CSV table of C-alpha atoms in Angstrom, one decimal:
chain,number,residue,atom,x,y,z
A,538,MET,CA,139.8,28.6,26.7
A,539,PRO,CA,137.3,26.9,29.2
A,540,VAL,CA,135.8,29.4,32.8
A,541,ALA,CA,136.9,28.5,35.8
A,542,ARG,CA,133.9,28.0,38.1
A,543,ILE,CA,133.7,30.9,40.2
A,544,ASP,CA,134.2,30.0,44.1
A,545,LYS,CA,131.1,31.1,46.1
A,546,THR,CA,132.9,30.5,49.3
A,547,PRO,CA,132.2,33.3,51.5
A,548,PHE,CA,135.8,35.1,52.2
A,549,GLU,CA,137.0,37.9,54.7
A,550,ALA,CA,138.3,41.1,52.8
A,551,GLU,CA,139.8,43.9,54.0
A,552,ILE,CA,138.9,47.2,52.1
A,553,THR,CA,141.5,49.7,51.5
A,554,ASP,CA,139.8,52.2,49.0
A,555,LEU,CA,137.0,52.8,46.4
A,556,THR,CA,136.3,52.3,43.1
A,557,HIS,CA,135.1,55.1,41.2
A,558,ASP,CA,131.9,53.0,40.8
A,559,GLY,CA,131.4,52.9,44.8
A,560,ARG,CA,132.7,49.4,45.3
A,561,GLY,CA,135.0,48.8,47.9
A,562,VAL,CA,138.4,47.7,46.9
A,563,ALA,CA,140.5,44.9,48.8
A,564,ARG,CA,143.0,41.9,47.9
A,565,ARG,CA,142.8,38.4,48.2
A,566,PRO,CA,146.1,36.7,49.2
A,567,SER,CA,148.1,35.4,46.9
A,568,THR,CA,149.5,31.8,46.5
A,569,VAL,CA,152.8,32.8,45.6
A,570,PRO,CA,154.9,34.1,48.4
A,571,GLY,CA,156.0,37.4,47.7
A,572,GLU,CA,153.0,38.4,45.2
A,573,ALA,CA,150.7,41.0,45.4
A,574,GLY,CA,147.1,39.1,45.8
A,575,LYS,CA,144.6,39.6,42.8
A,576,ALA,CA,142.4,42.8,43.1
A,577,VAL,CA,138.9,42.3,44.2
A,578,PHE,CA,136.1,45.1,43.5
A,579,VAL,CA,133.1,44.5,46.4
A,580,ALA,CA,129.9,45.8,46.2
A,581,GLY,CA,128.0,47.5,49.5
A,582,ALA,CA,131.3,47.9,51.3
A,583,LEU,CA,133.2,50.9,52.3
A,584,PRO,CA,136.9,51.9,52.6
A,585,GLY,CA,138.0,50.7,56.3
A,586,GLU,CA,135.6,48.0,57.0
A,587,ARG,CA,136.1,44.0,56.7
A,588,VAL,CA,134.0,42.1,55.4
A,589,MET,CA,132.6,38.9,54.5
A,590,ALA,CA,131.8,38.7,50.2
A,591,VAL,CA,131.0,36.1,47.7
A,592,GLN,CA,132.5,36.2,44.6
A,593,THR,CA,130.4,37.0,41.4
A,594,ALA,CA,132.7,37.5,38.5
A,595,ARG,CA,136.0,36.8,37.5
A,596,HIS,CA,138.5,38.5,35.0
A,597,ARG,CA,142.1,38.9,34.0
A,598,SER,CA,143.2,41.4,36.8
A,599,TYR,CA,140.3,41.5,38.9
A,600,ASP,CA,137.8,39.8,39.9
A,601,GLU,CA,133.8,40.9,41.5
A,602,ALA,CA,132.5,40.2,44.5
A,603,ARG,CA,129.3,41.2,46.7
A,604,THR,CA,128.8,42.0,50.4
A,605,VAL,CA,127.3,38.9,52.7
A,606,GLU,CA,128.4,40.3,56.3
A,607,VAL,CA,130.0,43.5,57.6
A,608,LEU,CA,132.1,42.9,60.4
A,609,HIS,CA,133.5,45.6,61.4
A,610,GLY,CA,131.7,48.7,59.7
A,611,ALA,CA,133.3,51.8,58.8
A,612,PRO,CA,131.9,55.2,60.9
A,613,GLU,CA,130.8,56.5,57.8
A,614,ARG,CA,128.5,53.5,57.1
A,615,VAL,CA,124.7,54.5,57.5
A,616,ASP,CA,121.6,52.7,56.5
A,617,PRO,CA,120.1,53.0,53.2
A,618,ARG,CA,116.8,55.2,53.0
A,619,CYS,CA,115.8,52.5,50.4
A,620,GLY,CA,115.0,48.9,50.5
A,621,HIS,CA,115.9,47.9,47.9
A,622,PHE,CA,119.5,48.9,47.8
A,623,GLY,CA,122.2,46.5,46.5
A,624,THR,CA,119.5,44.8,43.9
A,625,CYS,CA,118.2,48.3,42.1
A,626,GLY,CA,121.0,49.5,40.1
A,627,GLY,CA,120.1,53.4,40.2
A,628,CYS,CA,122.0,53.8,43.5
A,629,ALA,CA,125.7,52.9,44.3
A,630,LEU,CA,126.2,54.8,47.6
A,631,GLN,CA,123.2,54.6,49.7
A,632,HIS,CA,125.2,53.0,52.5
A,633,TYR,CA,127.8,56.4,52.4
A,634,ASP,CA,127.3,59.4,54.7
A,635,GLU,CA,126.1,62.1,52.4
A,636,GLY,CA,128.9,64.1,53.3
A,637,GLN,CA,131.4,61.3,52.5
A,638,GLN,CA,129.7,60.8,49.1
A,639,ILE,CA,131.0,64.1,47.5
A,640,LEU,CA,134.2,64.2,49.2
A,641,ALA,CA,134.8,60.8,47.3
A,642,LYS,CA,133.7,61.9,44.2
A,643,GLN,CA,136.2,65.2,44.7
A,644,ARG,CA,139.1,62.6,45.1
A,645,VAL,CA,138.0,60.7,42.0
A,646,LEU,CA,138.4,63.9,40.1
A,647,LEU,CA,141.6,65.3,41.8
A,648,GLU,CA,142.9,61.5,40.5
A,649,ASN,CA,141.8,61.5,37.6
A,650,LEU,CA,143.7,64.9,36.7
A,651,GLU,CA,146.4,63.9,38.3
A,652,ARG,CA,146.7,60.6,36.7
A,653,ILE,CA,145.2,61.2,33.5
A,654,GLY,CA,146.1,64.7,32.6
A,655,HIS,CA,149.3,65.6,35.0
A,656,VAL,CA,147.7,68.8,36.1
A,657,LYS,CA,147.1,70.2,39.9
A,658,PRO,CA,144.3,72.4,40.0
A,659,GLY,CA,145.3,75.8,41.7
A,660,ALA,CA,142.5,75.9,44.0
A,661,VAL,CA,140.4,73.0,44.6
A,662,LEU,CA,136.3,74.7,44.9
A,663,PRO,CA,134.2,73.7,47.5
A,664,PRO,CA,131.4,70.8,46.7
A,665,LEU,CA,128.3,72.1,45.2
A,666,VAL,CA,125.5,70.6,46.8
A,667,ASP,CA,121.7,70.7,46.9
A,668,ALA,CA,119.1,68.6,48.2
A,669,ALA,CA,120.0,64.5,48.3
A,670,TRP,CA,116.8,62.9,47.9
A,671,GLY,CA,113.8,63.3,45.5
A,672,TYR,CA,115.8,65.5,43.0
A,673,ARG,CA,115.5,63.4,39.9
A,674,ARG,CA,113.2,65.0,37.6
A,675,LYS,CA,114.1,63.1,34.5
A,676,GLY,CA,114.8,59.3,34.0
A,677,ARG,CA,113.7,56.0,32.1
A,678,PHE,CA,112.1,53.3,33.7
A,679,SER,CA,112.5,49.8,32.2
A,680,VAL,CA,109.5,48.0,31.7
A,681,ARG,CA,109.0,44.4,31.6
A,682,ARG,CA,106.4,41.5,32.0
A,683,VAL,CA,107.6,38.7,34.5
A,684,GLU,CA,105.3,35.7,34.5
A,685,LYS,CA,107.2,33.8,37.1
A,686,LYS,CA,105.5,36.9,39.4
A,687,ASP,CA,102.4,37.2,37.4
A,688,LYS,CA,103.2,41.2,37.6
A,689,THR,CA,104.9,44.1,35.0
A,690,LEU,CA,107.4,45.6,36.6
A,691,VAL,CA,108.7,49.1,36.1
A,692,GLY,CA,111.5,50.5,37.5
A,693,PHE,CA,115.4,51.3,36.9
A,694,ARG,CA,117.8,48.0,35.9
A,695,GLU,CA,119.1,45.8,39.1
A,696,SER,CA,122.7,45.8,39.4
A,697,ASP,CA,122.5,42.7,37.1
A,698,PRO,CA,121.1,45.1,34.1
A,699,ARG,CA,119.5,41.6,32.5
A,700,PHE,CA,116.5,41.9,35.4
A,701,VAL,CA,114.1,45.3,36.0
A,702,ALA,CA,114.3,46.0,39.9
A,703,ASP,CA,111.1,44.9,41.7
A,704,ILE,CA,110.8,48.2,43.0
A,705,ALA,CA,107.2,50.2,44.4
A,706,VAL,CA,108.6,53.6,45.0
A,707,CYS,CA,112.1,55.4,44.3
A,708,HIS,CA,113.5,57.8,46.8
A,709,THR,CA,116.0,59.8,44.4
A,710,VAL,CA,113.1,60.6,42.0
A,711,ILE,CA,110.9,63.8,42.6
A,712,PRO,CA,108.2,62.4,44.6
A,713,GLN,CA,105.0,63.2,42.0
A,714,ILE,CA,106.7,60.2,39.9
A,715,GLY,CA,109.0,58.1,42.7
A,716,THR,CA,105.8,57.5,44.7
A,717,LYS,CA,103.6,56.2,41.5
A,718,VAL,CA,106.2,53.6,40.6
A,719,GLU,CA,104.1,50.8,41.6
A,720,ALA,CA,101.1,52.5,40.4
A,721,LEU,CA,102.8,52.9,37.1
A,722,GLY,CA,103.8,48.8,37.0
A,723,ARG,CA,99.6,47.9,37.6
A,724,LEU,CA,99.1,50.3,34.8
A,725,VAL,CA,101.0,48.9,32.1
A,726,ASP,CA,100.2,45.4,33.9
A,727,GLY,CA,96.5,46.0,32.6
A,728,LEU,CA,97.0,46.9,29.1
A,729,GLN,CA,96.7,44.5,26.4
A,730,ALA,CA,99.8,45.6,24.9
A,731,ARG,CA,101.8,44.8,28.4
A,732,ARG,CA,104.2,42.8,26.4
A,733,GLU,CA,105.2,45.3,24.3
A,734,ILE,CA,106.0,48.4,26.1
A,735,PRO,CA,109.5,48.3,27.1
A,736,GLN,CA,110.1,51.5,28.4
A,737,ILE,CA,108.5,54.7,30.2
A,738,GLU,CA,110.3,57.9,30.0
A,739,PHE,CA,109.4,61.1,32.8
A,740,ILE,CA,110.4,64.5,33.0
A,741,ALA,CA,109.3,67.2,35.0
A,742,GLY,CA,108.9,70.9,34.5
A,743,ASP,CA,106.9,73.6,36.4
A,744,PRO,CA,103.4,73.0,37.7
A,745,ASP,CA,100.8,73.9,34.4
A,746,ALA,CA,97.2,74.4,34.6
A,747,GLN,CA,96.0,71.2,32.9
A,748,PHE,CA,98.6,69.2,34.9
A,749,SER,CA,101.4,68.5,37.5
A,750,GLY,CA,104.2,69.5,35.0
A,751,VAL,CA,104.9,65.7,34.7
A,752,ALA,CA,105.6,64.0,31.5
A,753,LEU,CA,105.5,60.1,31.0
A,754,THR,CA,106.4,58.8,27.1
A,755,ILE,CA,105.2,55.4,26.8
A,756,ARG,CA,107.4,53.4,24.4
A,757,HIS,CA,105.5,51.1,22.8
A,758,LEU,CA,106.2,48.5,19.9
A,759,ALA,CA,102.9,47.7,18.6
A,760,PRO,CA,99.4,49.9,18.0
A,761,LEU,CA,97.5,50.8,21.2
A,762,SER,CA,93.9,49.5,21.5
A,763,ASP,CA,91.5,52.3,21.9
A,764,ASP,CA,90.7,50.6,25.7
A,765,ASP,CA,94.8,51.0,26.5
A,766,ARG,CA,94.7,54.3,24.9
A,767,ALA,CA,91.6,55.4,27.2
A,768,ALA,CA,93.5,53.6,30.4
A,769,LEU,CA,96.5,55.6,29.9
A,770,VAL,CA,94.3,59.1,29.7
A,771,ALA,CA,92.6,57.9,32.7
A,772,PHE,CA,96.3,57.4,34.6
A,773,GLY,CA,97.3,60.7,33.5
A,774,GLN,CA,94.0,62.4,34.6
A,775,GLU,CA,93.9,60.7,37.7
A,776,HIS,CA,97.8,61.6,38.4
A,777,GLY,CA,98.1,65.3,37.0
A,778,PHE,CA,100.6,63.1,34.2
A,779,ALA,CA,101.1,64.3,30.6
A,780,ILE,CA,101.0,61.2,28.3
A,781,PHE,CA,103.3,61.3,25.4
A,782,LEU,CA,103.1,58.2,23.2
A,783,GLN,CA,106.7,56.9,21.4
A,784,PRO,CA,105.8,54.4,18.3
A,785,GLY,CA,108.6,54.9,16.8
A,786,GLY,CA,111.9,57.0,17.5
A,787,VAL,CA,112.3,60.4,18.5
A,788,ASP,CA,110.2,61.7,15.9
A,789,SER,CA,107.5,60.1,16.3
A,790,VAL,CA,106.7,61.2,19.8
A,791,HIS,CA,103.4,63.2,20.3
A,792,PRO,CA,101.0,63.9,22.8
A,793,LEU,CA,97.9,61.1,23.9
A,794,TRP,CA,96.9,64.0,26.8
A,795,PRO,CA,96.6,66.8,27.0
A,796,GLU,CA,96.0,67.7,23.5
A,797,ALA,CA,99.1,70.4,23.4
A,798,PRO,CA,101.0,69.6,26.9
A,799,ARG,CA,102.9,72.7,27.4
A,800,LEU,CA,106.5,71.7,29.3
A,801,ALA,CA,108.4,74.4,31.1
A,802,PHE,CA,111.2,75.2,33.7
A,803,THR,CA,112.3,78.7,35.3
A,804,LEU,CA,115.6,79.9,35.9
A,805,PRO,CA,114.2,82.4,38.5
A,806,ASP,CA,117.6,84.1,39.4
A,807,TRP,CA,117.8,85.4,35.3
A,808,GLY,CA,114.1,85.6,34.6
A,809,ILE,CA,113.9,82.7,31.9
A,810,GLU,CA,111.2,80.2,31.2
A,811,PHE,CA,112.7,77.4,28.8
A,812,LEU,CA,110.1,75.1,27.2
A,813,PHE,CA,110.7,71.9,26.0
A,814,LYS,CA,110.1,68.6,24.6
A,815,PRO,CA,109.2,65.3,27.3
A,816,LEU,CA,112.8,63.6,25.4
A,817,ASP,CA,114.7,66.9,25.2
A,818,PHE,CA,117.9,66.8,27.4
A,819,ILE,CA,117.8,69.0,30.8
A,820,GLN,CA,119.9,69.1,33.9
A,821,VAL,CA,118.3,66.0,36.2
A,822,ASN,CA,118.9,67.8,39.6
A,823,ALA,CA,116.8,71.4,39.1
A,824,GLY,CA,118.3,72.5,42.3
A,825,LEU,CA,121.8,71.6,41.6
A,826,ASN,CA,121.4,73.4,38.1
A,827,GLY,CA,120.4,76.3,39.5
A,828,ARG,CA,123.6,76.7,41.8
A,829,MET,CA,125.7,75.2,38.7
A,830,ILE,CA,125.2,78.3,36.1
A,831,ARG,CA,125.7,80.8,39.2
A,832,LEU,CA,129.0,79.1,39.8
A,833,ALA,CA,130.0,78.5,36.3
A,834,LEU,CA,129.0,82.3,35.3
A,835,ASP,CA,131.0,83.6,38.4
A,836,LEU,CA,134.1,81.5,37.2
A,837,LEU,CA,133.6,82.8,33.9
A,838,ASP,CA,133.8,86.7,34.8
A,839,ALA,CA,132.4,88.1,32.1
A,840,ALA,CA,132.7,91.6,31.3
A,841,PRO,CA,129.3,93.4,29.9
A,842,ASP,CA,131.1,93.9,26.4
A,843,ASP,CA,132.5,90.4,26.0
A,844,ARG,CA,131.5,88.1,22.9
A,845,VAL,CA,131.3,84.5,24.9
A,846,LEU,CA,131.2,81.0,23.2
A,847,ASP,CA,128.9,78.6,24.5
A,848,LEU,CA,129.7,74.8,23.2
A,849,PHE,CA,127.6,71.8,23.2
A,850,CYS,CA,124.6,74.5,24.5
A,851,GLY,CA,121.9,72.4,24.6
A,852,LEU,CA,118.5,74.4,25.0
A,853,GLY,CA,120.7,77.2,25.9
A,854,ASN,CA,120.8,76.2,30.0
A,855,PHE,CA,124.2,78.3,30.2
A,856,THR,CA,123.7,80.8,27.3
A,857,LEU,CA,120.2,82.4,27.9
A,858,PRO,CA,121.7,83.3,31.9
A,859,LEU,CA,125.0,84.7,30.0
A,860,ALA,CA,123.1,86.5,27.9
A,861,ARG,CA,121.7,88.8,30.4
A,862,SER,CA,125.2,90.3,31.1
A,863,VAL,CA,127.7,90.2,28.2
A,864,ARG,CA,127.1,91.8,24.8
A,865,GLU,CA,126.7,89.0,23.1
A,866,VAL,CA,126.6,85.2,23.6
A,867,VAL,CA,126.8,82.0,20.4
A,868,GLY,CA,125.6,78.8,21.3
A,869,VAL,CA,126.7,75.7,19.2
A,870,GLU,CA,125.1,72.3,19.5
A,871,GLY,CA,124.9,69.3,17.5
A,872,GLU,CA,121.6,68.4,18.0
A,873,ALA,CA,119.2,70.4,14.8
A,874,GLY,CA,115.8,70.3,17.5
A,875,LEU,CA,117.9,71.7,20.5
A,876,VAL,CA,119.2,74.5,18.3
A,877,ALA,CA,115.8,75.0,17.1
A,878,ARG,CA,114.2,75.5,20.6
A,879,ALA,CA,117.1,77.2,21.7
A,880,ARG,CA,116.4,80.0,19.2
A,881,ALA,CA,113.0,79.7,20.4
A,882,ASN,CA,113.5,80.0,24.0
A,883,ALA,CA,115.7,83.3,23.2
A,884,ALA,CA,112.9,84.6,21.7
A,885,HIS,CA,110.2,83.6,24.4
A,886,ASN,CA,112.4,85.4,26.9
A,887,GLY,CA,112.6,88.5,24.6
A,888,ILE,CA,116.5,87.7,24.2
A,889,GLY,CA,118.1,89.5,21.4
A,890,ASN,CA,121.8,89.1,21.5
A,891,ALA,CA,122.0,85.4,21.6
A,892,GLN,CA,123.2,83.3,18.3
A,893,PHE,CA,122.6,79.7,18.1
A,894,HIS,CA,124.2,77.3,15.2
A,895,ALA,CA,123.8,73.5,14.9
A,896,ALA,CA,127.2,72.0,13.9
A,897,ASP,CA,128.5,68.5,14.9
A,898,LEU,CA,131.6,69.6,17.4
A,899,GLY,CA,133.4,66.2,17.0
A,900,LYS,CA,133.8,66.8,13.0
A,901,ASP,CA,136.1,69.4,11.2
A,902,LEU,CA,134.6,73.1,11.7
A,903,SER,CA,136.8,75.2,9.3
A,904,ASP,CA,134.0,75.9,7.3
A,905,GLN,CA,132.1,77.0,9.8
A,906,ALA,CA,131.1,81.0,9.8
A,907,TRP,CA,131.0,81.4,13.8
A,908,MET,CA,134.6,79.5,14.6
A,909,ARG,CA,136.0,82.9,12.8
A,910,GLU,CA,134.4,85.0,14.9
A,911,GLY,CA,136.5,87.0,17.9
A,912,PHE,CA,135.5,85.5,21.4
A,913,ASP,CA,136.4,86.6,24.7
A,914,ARG,CA,135.5,83.9,27.0
A,915,LEU,CA,134.6,80.0,26.2
A,916,LEU,CA,131.9,78.0,28.2
A,917,LEU,CA,131.8,74.3,26.8
A,918,ASP,CA,129.5,71.8,29.0
A,919,PRO,CA,130.6,68.3,26.4
A,920,PRO,CA,129.4,64.8,27.0
A,921,ARG,CA,131.3,62.0,28.5
A,922,SER,CA,133.0,61.7,25.1
A,923,GLY,CA,134.6,64.9,26.0
A,924,ALA,CA,135.5,68.2,23.9
A,925,ASP,CA,139.5,66.9,22.8
A,926,PHE,CA,138.1,67.3,18.9
A,927,VAL,CA,136.6,70.8,19.1
A,928,LEU,CA,139.9,72.3,21.5
A,929,THR,CA,141.9,71.5,19.1
A,930,GLN,CA,140.1,73.3,16.3
A,931,LEU,CA,139.6,76.6,18.5
A,932,PRO,CA,141.9,79.6,18.5
A,933,LEU,CA,142.7,79.4,22.0
A,934,LYS,CA,144.6,82.5,22.7
A,935,GLN,CA,141.7,84.3,21.8
A,936,PHE,CA,140.0,83.6,25.1
A,937,LYS,CA,140.5,85.7,28.2
A,938,ARG,CA,139.1,82.1,30.0
A,939,ILE,CA,137.6,79.3,29.6
A,940,VAL,CA,135.3,77.3,32.2
A,941,TYR,CA,134.5,73.5,31.3
A,942,VAL,CA,131.6,71.6,33.0
A,943,SER,CA,132.0,68.3,32.8
A,944,CYS,CA,130.0,65.0,33.6
A,945,HIS,CA,133.0,62.6,33.0
A,946,PRO,CA,136.2,63.5,35.2
A,947,ALA,CA,138.3,61.0,33.1
A,948,SER,CA,137.5,63.1,29.6
A,949,LEU,CA,137.9,66.6,31.7
A,950,ALA,CA,141.5,65.5,32.7
A,951,ARG,CA,142.6,64.9,29.5
A,952,ASP,CA,141.3,67.7,27.6
A,953,ALA,CA,142.5,69.8,31.0
A,954,GLY,CA,146.0,67.9,30.2
A,955,TYR,CA,146.1,69.5,26.7
A,956,LEU,CA,144.7,73.1,27.6
A,957,VAL,CA,147.7,73.0,30.7
A,958,ASN,CA,150.7,70.8,29.3
A,959,GLU,CA,150.2,71.0,25.3
A,960,LYS,CA,148.8,75.0,25.0
A,961,GLY,CA,150.1,76.6,27.7
A,962,TRP,CA,147.1,77.3,30.1
A,963,LYS,CA,146.9,77.3,34.3
A,964,LEU,CA,144.5,74.9,36.0
A,965,LYS,CA,143.3,77.4,38.5
A,966,ALA,CA,140.3,76.1,39.7
A,967,ALA,CA,138.0,72.7,39.8
A,968,GLY,CA,135.6,71.4,42.0
A,969,VAL,CA,133.0,68.7,41.6
A,970,MET,CA,128.9,69.4,41.9
A,971,ASP,CA,126.0,66.7,43.4
A,972,MET,CA,124.2,66.3,40.4
A,973,PHE,CA,123.4,62.6,41.5
A,974,PRO,CA,123.3,62.1,45.0
A,975,HIS,CA,123.9,58.2,46.2
A,976,THR,CA,125.1,57.6,42.7
A,977,ALA,CA,129.0,57.0,41.5
A,978,HIS,CA,128.1,59.6,38.7
A,979,VAL,CA,130.9,62.6,38.9
A,980,GLU,CA,129.7,65.9,37.8
A,981,SER,CA,133.0,68.3,38.3
A,982,ILE,CA,133.7,72.1,36.8
A,983,ALA,CA,137.5,73.5,36.2
A,984,MET,CA,138.3,77.3,35.0
A,985,PHE,CA,141.5,77.9,32.9
A,986,GLU,CA,143.1,80.7,32.6
A,987,PRO,CA,146.2,81.5,29.9
A,988,ARG,CA,149.7,82.2,31.3
């Protein structure tokens, strides 16, 4: 069927709500008497506002639009710090007061729990927050040579993901990197291989004697010339960045400068230092991570003689702090490389009561020996897809308490519904944590007890 042309005539919209991805919700008047108008999601608009908007996309059940003028602003509207806001897709909520952002995320969590899981928490935890700017220590910049601009762009994707945002500074990325975005663009533009570099990943730990603790991984689709390699080394030395090259898959990553960079971050409250590789998963927000670990351990309330199971454990972000206060903790993770580094980090920190196992937690686990061991408490931090399959396999009656850390409220709600409505658990408490301020990403935590 031919697609009707989108009407670009500006229209007035009353914003009544906020979508889960940070857009305002409005309804356009229906041409049919008595029929509700079609929903339209308006980028750059906030609840309680009246705006002029222009349609940008059409769908069967809703339309999309962007704000072109705010006729009546909400009291919670603030001036975005970044001049690229609205074009760059890295942030969706810079125009919303920071205190209101986290309350909006709390509403998303509670609505998901009720609508998807048909559950309500016994208590809503106070939102967990930390620094709202300069917090992002891990991420990926896209790279694109744009001939019309005669420059190479380095940055996050635009709201239209076909394009790379033309940015000079990013205020959500840690300043050591966020202030160097334009310099990265000039660096790549001066390389012979500038059209063969699609992305640059960054990650930061604690400063090292040789460099700042920041590592850049340059993905390149063709071999680099000696001149290009020299230019990358010079850039790393000038700014104190370790430079890694990635000519192929993850296993191809290798250091260019220094010869053997040491990447590490610490959790001072537990006297733990984590060593990691440049493409490893670490929590993006270092300050919030420490607060999150403390909250998770407090909610778990493990006794000194408890054995704890930590699923989707990664490098041991929760496992090793837990080991400081319980008899034994067992961490399970699907990626074998992370498991190897978790074991190495346990040894590095002199922790002997933490075991680690590699297992695909989305598959049958009946042959796994650790599944048959007794545990007192369960902590899990699954990916966006959640933990529904592994929960159905666990002997849940053995646990005195479950703490579930989530990066996707819908999958948490689904799994909470299973625990509460099918397995007889109580959702004692739940709350949100602002791991990604100024974005619509919702990080949350929930605590369950048996009835």
